mmCIF file of C-alpha atoms in Angstrom:
data_model
loop_
_atom_site.group_PDB
_atom_site.id
_atom_site.type_symbol
_atom_site.label_atom_id
_atom_site.label_comp_id
_atom_site.label_asym_id
_atom_site.label_seq_id
_atom_site.Cartn_x
_atom_site.Cartn_y
_atom_site.Cartn_z
ATOM 1 C CA UNK A 209 4.851 -40.096 -22.380
ATOM 2 C CA UNK A 210 2.148 -38.350 -24.041
ATOM 3 C CA UNK A 211 0.068 -37.980 -20.821
ATOM 4 C CA UNK A 212 3.159 -36.832 -18.968
ATOM 5 C CA UNK A 213 3.564 -34.264 -21.588
ATOM 6 C CA UNK A 214 0.308 -32.586 -20.792
ATOM 7 C CA UNK A 215 0.875 -32.322 -17.109
ATOM 8 C CA UNK A 216 1.853 -28.689 -16.151
ATOM 9 C CA UNK A 217 5.189 -28.264 -14.518
ATOM 10 C CA UNK A 218 5.464 -27.292 -10.679
ATOM 11 C CA UNK A 219 5.240 -23.523 -10.700
ATOM 12 C CA UNK A 220 8.309 -21.704 -9.553
ATOM 13 C CA UNK A 221 9.722 -18.199 -9.278
ATOM 14 C CA UNK A 222 7.306 -15.305 -10.245
ATOM 15 C CA UNK A 223 4.635 -17.781 -11.355
ATOM 16 C CA UNK A 224 4.647 -19.608 -8.072
ATOM 17 C CA UNK A 225 4.471 -16.142 -6.146
ATOM 18 C CA UNK A 226 1.422 -15.154 -8.259
ATOM 19 C CA UNK A 227 -0.288 -18.307 -7.725
ATOM 20 C CA UNK A 228 0.215 -18.157 -3.872
ATOM 21 C CA UNK A 229 -0.991 -14.643 -3.839
ATOM 22 C CA UNK A 230 -4.352 -15.821 -5.348
ATOM 23 C CA UNK A 231 -4.385 -18.979 -3.116
ATOM 24 C CA UNK A 232 -3.887 -17.020 0.100
ATOM 25 C CA UNK A 233 -6.424 -14.441 -0.996
ATOM 26 C CA UNK A 234 -8.894 -17.227 -1.630
ATOM 27 C CA UNK A 235 -8.077 -18.966 1.690
ATOM 28 C CA UNK A 236 -8.861 -15.665 3.621
ATOM 29 C CA UNK A 237 -12.396 -15.744 1.921
ATOM 30 C CA UNK A 238 -13.165 -19.541 2.114
ATOM 31 C CA UNK A 239 -10.209 -21.907 3.147
ATOM 32 C CA UNK A 240 -12.260 -25.222 2.476
ATOM 33 C CA UNK A 241 -13.429 -24.193 -1.092
ATOM 34 C CA UNK A 242 -9.812 -23.096 -1.968
ATOM 35 C CA UNK A 243 -8.178 -26.386 -0.624
ATOM 36 C CA UNK A 244 -10.931 -28.337 -2.354
ATOM 37 C CA UNK A 245 -10.355 -26.718 -5.622
ATOM 38 C CA UNK A 246 -6.503 -27.061 -5.424
ATOM 39 C CA UNK A 247 -7.209 -30.662 -4.866
ATOM 40 C CA UNK A 248 -9.577 -31.030 -7.612
ATOM 41 C CA UNK A 249 -7.264 -29.067 -10.088
ATOM 42 C CA UNK A 250 -4.216 -31.082 -9.192
ATOM 43 C CA UNK A 251 -6.268 -34.371 -9.711
ATOM 44 C CA UNK A 252 -7.347 -32.973 -13.037
ATOM 45 C CA UNK A 253 -3.806 -32.423 -14.050
ATOM 46 C CA UNK A 254 -4.490 -28.578 -14.582
ATOM 47 C CA UNK A 255 -2.065 -27.834 -11.667
ATOM 48 C CA UNK A 256 0.990 -29.423 -10.254
ATOM 49 C CA UNK A 257 1.541 -29.090 -6.802
ATOM 50 C CA UNK A 258 4.876 -29.073 -4.912
ATOM 51 C CA UNK A 259 5.667 -32.438 -3.177
ATOM 52 C CA UNK A 260 5.178 -30.736 0.196
ATOM 53 C CA UNK A 261 1.409 -30.069 -1.011
ATOM 54 C CA UNK A 262 0.824 -33.543 -2.323
ATOM 55 C CA UNK A 263 -1.565 -34.315 0.726
ATOM 56 C CA UNK A 264 -4.125 -31.891 -0.615
ATOM 57 C CA UNK A 265 -4.580 -34.283 -3.465
ATOM 58 C CA UNK A 266 -5.786 -37.156 -1.371
ATOM 59 C CA UNK A 267 -9.300 -38.198 -1.438
ATOM 60 C CA UNK A 268 -9.917 -37.836 2.305
ATOM 61 C CA UNK A 269 -8.687 -34.291 2.307
ATOM 62 C CA UNK A 270 -10.838 -33.432 -0.779
ATOM 63 C CA UNK A 271 -14.003 -35.012 1.011
ATOM 64 C CA UNK A 272 -13.167 -33.381 4.231
ATOM 65 C CA UNK A 273 -12.866 -29.708 2.558
ATOM 66 C CA UNK A 274 -15.778 -30.323 0.420
ATOM 67 C CA UNK A 275 -17.993 -31.407 3.352
ATOM 68 C CA UNK A 276 -16.921 -28.439 5.491
ATOM 69 C CA UNK A 277 -17.344 -26.165 2.450
ATOM 70 C CA UNK A 278 -20.851 -27.259 2.351
ATOM 71 C CA UNK A 279 -21.354 -26.408 6.017
ATOM 72 C CA UNK A 280 -20.046 -23.103 5.450
ATOM 73 C CA UNK A 281 -21.928 -22.542 2.104
ATOM 74 C CA UNK A 282 -25.132 -23.002 4.206
ATOM 75 C CA UNK A 283 -24.303 -21.456 7.344
ATOM 76 C CA UNK A 284 -22.485 -18.353 5.694
ATOM 77 C CA UNK A 285 -25.978 -17.201 4.372
ATOM 78 C CA UNK A 286 -27.600 -17.017 7.874
ATOM 79 C CA UNK A 287 -27.335 -13.791 9.599
ATOM 80 C CA UNK A 288 -25.665 -13.638 12.860
ATOM 81 C CA UNK A 289 -24.357 -17.272 12.452
ATOM 82 C CA UNK A 290 -22.118 -16.170 9.687
ATOM 83 C CA UNK A 291 -20.575 -13.402 11.954
ATOM 84 C CA UNK A 292 -19.746 -15.962 14.676
ATOM 85 C CA UNK A 293 -18.431 -18.488 12.087
ATOM 86 C CA UNK A 294 -16.247 -15.769 10.338
ATOM 87 C CA UNK A 295 -14.868 -14.547 13.730
ATOM 88 C CA UNK A 296 -13.803 -18.039 14.912
ATOM 89 C CA UNK A 297 -12.291 -18.577 11.370
ATOM 90 C CA UNK A 298 -10.092 -15.659 11.953
ATOM 91 C CA UNK A 299 -7.786 -18.470 13.748
ATOM 92 C CA UNK A 300 -8.365 -20.803 11.004
ATOM 93 C CA UNK A 301 -8.074 -19.186 7.529
ATOM 94 C CA UNK A 302 -4.983 -16.935 8.282
ATOM 95 C CA UNK A 303 -2.706 -19.584 9.957
ATOM 96 C CA UNK A 304 -3.698 -22.070 7.264
ATOM 97 C CA UNK A 305 -2.943 -19.703 4.264
ATOM 98 C CA UNK A 306 0.525 -18.882 6.057
ATOM 99 C CA UNK A 307 0.980 -22.681 6.309
ATOM 100 C CA UNK A 308 0.243 -23.400 2.714
ATOM 101 C CA UNK A 309 2.795 -20.813 1.722
ATOM 102 C CA UNK A 310 5.371 -22.055 3.931
ATOM 103 C CA UNK A 311 4.853 -25.724 2.562
ATOM 104 C CA UNK A 312 5.056 -24.477 -1.092
ATOM 105 C CA UNK A 313 8.236 -22.578 -0.722
ATOM 106 C CA UNK A 314 10.502 -25.404 0.699
ATOM 107 C CA UNK A 315 12.937 -24.425 -2.052
ATOM 108 C CA UNK A 316 13.681 -21.011 -0.747
ATOM 109 C CA UNK A 317 16.337 -20.072 1.788
ATOM 110 C CA UNK A 318 15.108 -19.828 5.347
ATOM 111 C CA UNK A 319 14.478 -15.958 5.459
ATOM 112 C CA UNK A 320 12.798 -15.888 2.155
ATOM 113 C CA UNK A 321 10.406 -18.787 2.982
ATOM 114 C CA UNK A 322 9.863 -17.040 6.490
ATOM 115 C CA UNK A 323 9.148 -13.571 4.645
ATOM 116 C CA UNK A 324 6.942 -15.273 1.863
ATOM 117 C CA UNK A 325 4.910 -17.144 4.803
ATOM 118 C CA UNK A 326 4.386 -13.693 6.524
ATOM 119 C CA UNK A 327 3.196 -12.157 3.349
ATOM 120 C CA UNK A 328 0.811 -15.071 2.748
ATOM 121 C CA UNK A 329 -0.717 -14.622 6.083
ATOM 122 C CA UNK A 330 -1.121 -10.718 5.379
ATOM 123 C CA UNK A 331 -3.018 -11.430 2.144
ATOM 124 C CA UNK A 332 -5.353 -13.861 3.780
ATOM 125 C CA UNK A 333 -5.714 -11.319 6.610
ATOM 126 C CA UNK A 334 -6.672 -8.731 4.158
ATOM 127 C CA UNK A 335 -9.250 -10.970 2.258
ATOM 128 C CA UNK A 336 -10.727 -12.083 5.667
ATOM 129 C CA UNK A 337 -10.815 -8.588 7.154
ATOM 130 C CA UNK A 338 -12.650 -7.282 4.099
ATOM 131 C CA UNK A 339 -14.982 -10.249 4.421
ATOM 132 C CA UNK A 340 -15.879 -9.675 7.903
ATOM 133 C CA UNK A 341 -16.343 -5.927 7.439
ATOM 134 C CA UNK A 342 -18.784 -6.432 4.515
ATOM 135 C CA UNK A 343 -20.619 -8.828 6.650
ATOM 136 C CA UNK A 344 -20.897 -6.470 9.449
ATOM 137 C CA UNK A 345 -22.245 -3.803 7.123
ATOM 138 C CA UNK A 346 -24.823 -6.039 5.573
ATOM 139 C CA UNK A 347 -26.020 -8.323 8.388
ATOM 140 C CA UNK A 348 -28.275 -5.579 9.960
ATOM 141 C CA UNK A 349 -30.236 -5.332 7.013
ATOM 142 C CA UNK A 350 -33.635 -6.780 7.625
ATOM 143 C CA UNK A 351 -33.931 -8.769 4.322
ATOM 144 C CA UNK A 352 -31.806 -11.743 3.684
ATOM 145 C CA UNK A 353 -31.245 -11.297 0.035
ATOM 146 C CA UNK A 354 -28.165 -9.084 0.315
ATOM 147 C CA UNK A 355 -26.404 -11.424 2.780
ATOM 148 C CA UNK A 356 -27.004 -14.413 0.516
ATOM 149 C CA UNK A 357 -25.801 -12.476 -2.747
ATOM 150 C CA UNK A 358 -22.672 -11.440 -0.797
ATOM 151 C CA UNK A 359 -21.967 -15.100 0.119
ATOM 152 C CA UNK A 360 -22.641 -16.449 -3.139
ATOM 153 C CA UNK A 361 -20.194 -13.763 -4.892
ATOM 154 C CA UNK A 362 -17.632 -14.707 -2.281
ATOM 155 C CA UNK A 363 -17.933 -18.308 -3.076
ATOM 156 C CA UNK A 364 -17.854 -17.723 -6.841
ATOM 157 C CA UNK A 365 -14.826 -15.491 -6.589
ATOM 158 C CA UNK A 366 -12.929 -18.200 -4.754
ATOM 159 C CA UNK A 367 -13.799 -20.948 -7.060
ATOM 160 C CA UNK A 368 -13.067 -18.753 -10.255
ATOM 161 C CA UNK A 369 -9.862 -17.172 -8.927
ATOM 162 C CA UNK A 370 -8.308 -20.441 -7.991
ATOM 163 C CA UNK A 371 -9.057 -22.008 -11.299
ATOM 164 C CA UNK A 372 -8.120 -18.797 -13.127
ATOM 165 C CA UNK A 373 -4.655 -18.804 -11.553
ATOM 166 C CA UNK A 374 -3.959 -22.052 -13.142
ATOM 167 C CA UNK A 375 -4.555 -20.407 -16.593
ATOM 168 C CA UNK A 376 -3.307 -16.721 -16.151
ATOM 169 C CA UNK A 377 -1.466 -16.662 -12.978
ATOM 170 C CA UNK A 378 -0.225 -13.109 -13.234
ATOM 171 C CA UNK A 379 -3.599 -11.644 -14.255
ATOM 172 C CA UNK A 380 -5.321 -13.460 -11.313
ATOM 173 C CA UNK A 381 -2.617 -12.244 -9.032
ATOM 174 C CA UNK A 382 -3.291 -8.397 -10.369
ATOM 175 C CA UNK A 383 -7.007 -8.874 -9.695
ATOM 176 C CA UNK A 384 -6.277 -9.898 -6.218
ATOM 177 C CA UNK A 385 -3.890 -6.919 -5.407
ATOM 178 C CA UNK A 386 -6.370 -4.487 -6.874
ATOM 179 C CA UNK A 387 -8.990 -6.275 -4.490
ATOM 180 C CA UNK A 388 -6.699 -5.908 -1.581
ATOM 181 C CA UNK A 389 -6.112 -2.063 -2.320
ATOM 182 C CA UNK A 390 -9.975 -1.689 -2.479
ATOM 183 C CA UNK A 391 -10.385 -3.581 0.871
ATOM 184 C CA UNK A 392 -7.731 -1.536 2.626
ATOM 185 C CA UNK A 393 -9.428 1.697 1.476
ATOM 186 C CA UNK A 394 -12.795 0.360 2.572
ATOM 187 C CA UNK A 395 -11.595 -0.659 5.928
ATOM 188 C CA UNK A 396 -9.940 2.763 6.362
ATOM 189 C CA UNK A 397 -13.287 4.453 5.472
ATOM 190 C CA UNK A 398 -15.181 2.234 7.975
ATOM 191 C CA UNK A 399 -12.674 2.797 10.744
ATOM 192 C CA UNK A 400 -12.953 6.715 10.093
ATOM 193 C CA UNK A 401 -16.763 6.626 10.116
ATOM 194 C CA UNK A 402 -16.909 4.683 13.217
ATOM 195 C CA UNK A 403 -14.434 7.042 14.763
ATOM 196 C CA UNK A 404 -16.544 10.012 13.809
ATOM 197 C CA UNK A 405 -19.624 8.316 14.927
ATOM 198 C CA UNK A 406 -18.205 7.758 18.469
ATOM 199 C CA UNK A 407 -16.724 11.278 18.748
ATOM 200 C CA UNK A 408 -20.352 12.541 18.052
ATOM 201 C CA UNK A 409 -21.709 10.371 20.531
ATOM 202 C CA UNK A 410 -19.229 11.529 23.167
ATOM 203 C CA UNK A 411 -19.933 15.054 22.362
ATOM 204 C CA UNK A 412 -23.599 14.748 22.524
ATOM 205 C CA UNK A 413 -23.326 12.913 26.026
ATOM 206 C CA UNK A 414 -20.997 15.684 27.090
ATOM 207 C CA UNK A 415 -23.415 18.423 26.094
#
């Protein structure tokens, strides 16, 4: 009874929404670290997952995600390889984040569950898009330290945010929403700069 009393209840309502925002954002940056962290937090009784996500707590899922995280941890710091890796993971991180949201919201009506799933995918897309844009900007740099530092900061952010969401879900979600706003502004600026660059190139060729 004493042990059971310290196990946190399954998040519901606004708290579940806040945690899912953080989880989807983290998955958009590094899916394997996110799932491994969720499994570790659940096994440490710092987070109680919905029954539909209990598979994440299994040792073989944790081991598989930890191994893939190690591969990504190393490969993500190698220029060019990280661009290819992240491009391929467009088809992994976003669907996986949507699937996590779908599984965690089984108690909702069908239309609310589908809306939550779409929003989860959008949050992951924003995080993934920001990561790819940042890598595209940093990779041409001749020195490797900037790429390594960016990768390490992303890994640290995923681990910290996933843990922090179990302690202060609303604050963690607030941090993520601010990060998404910054990413949207950054992507708009990059797209605008590219348009101006191509327009200038076209004008020069026409001249």
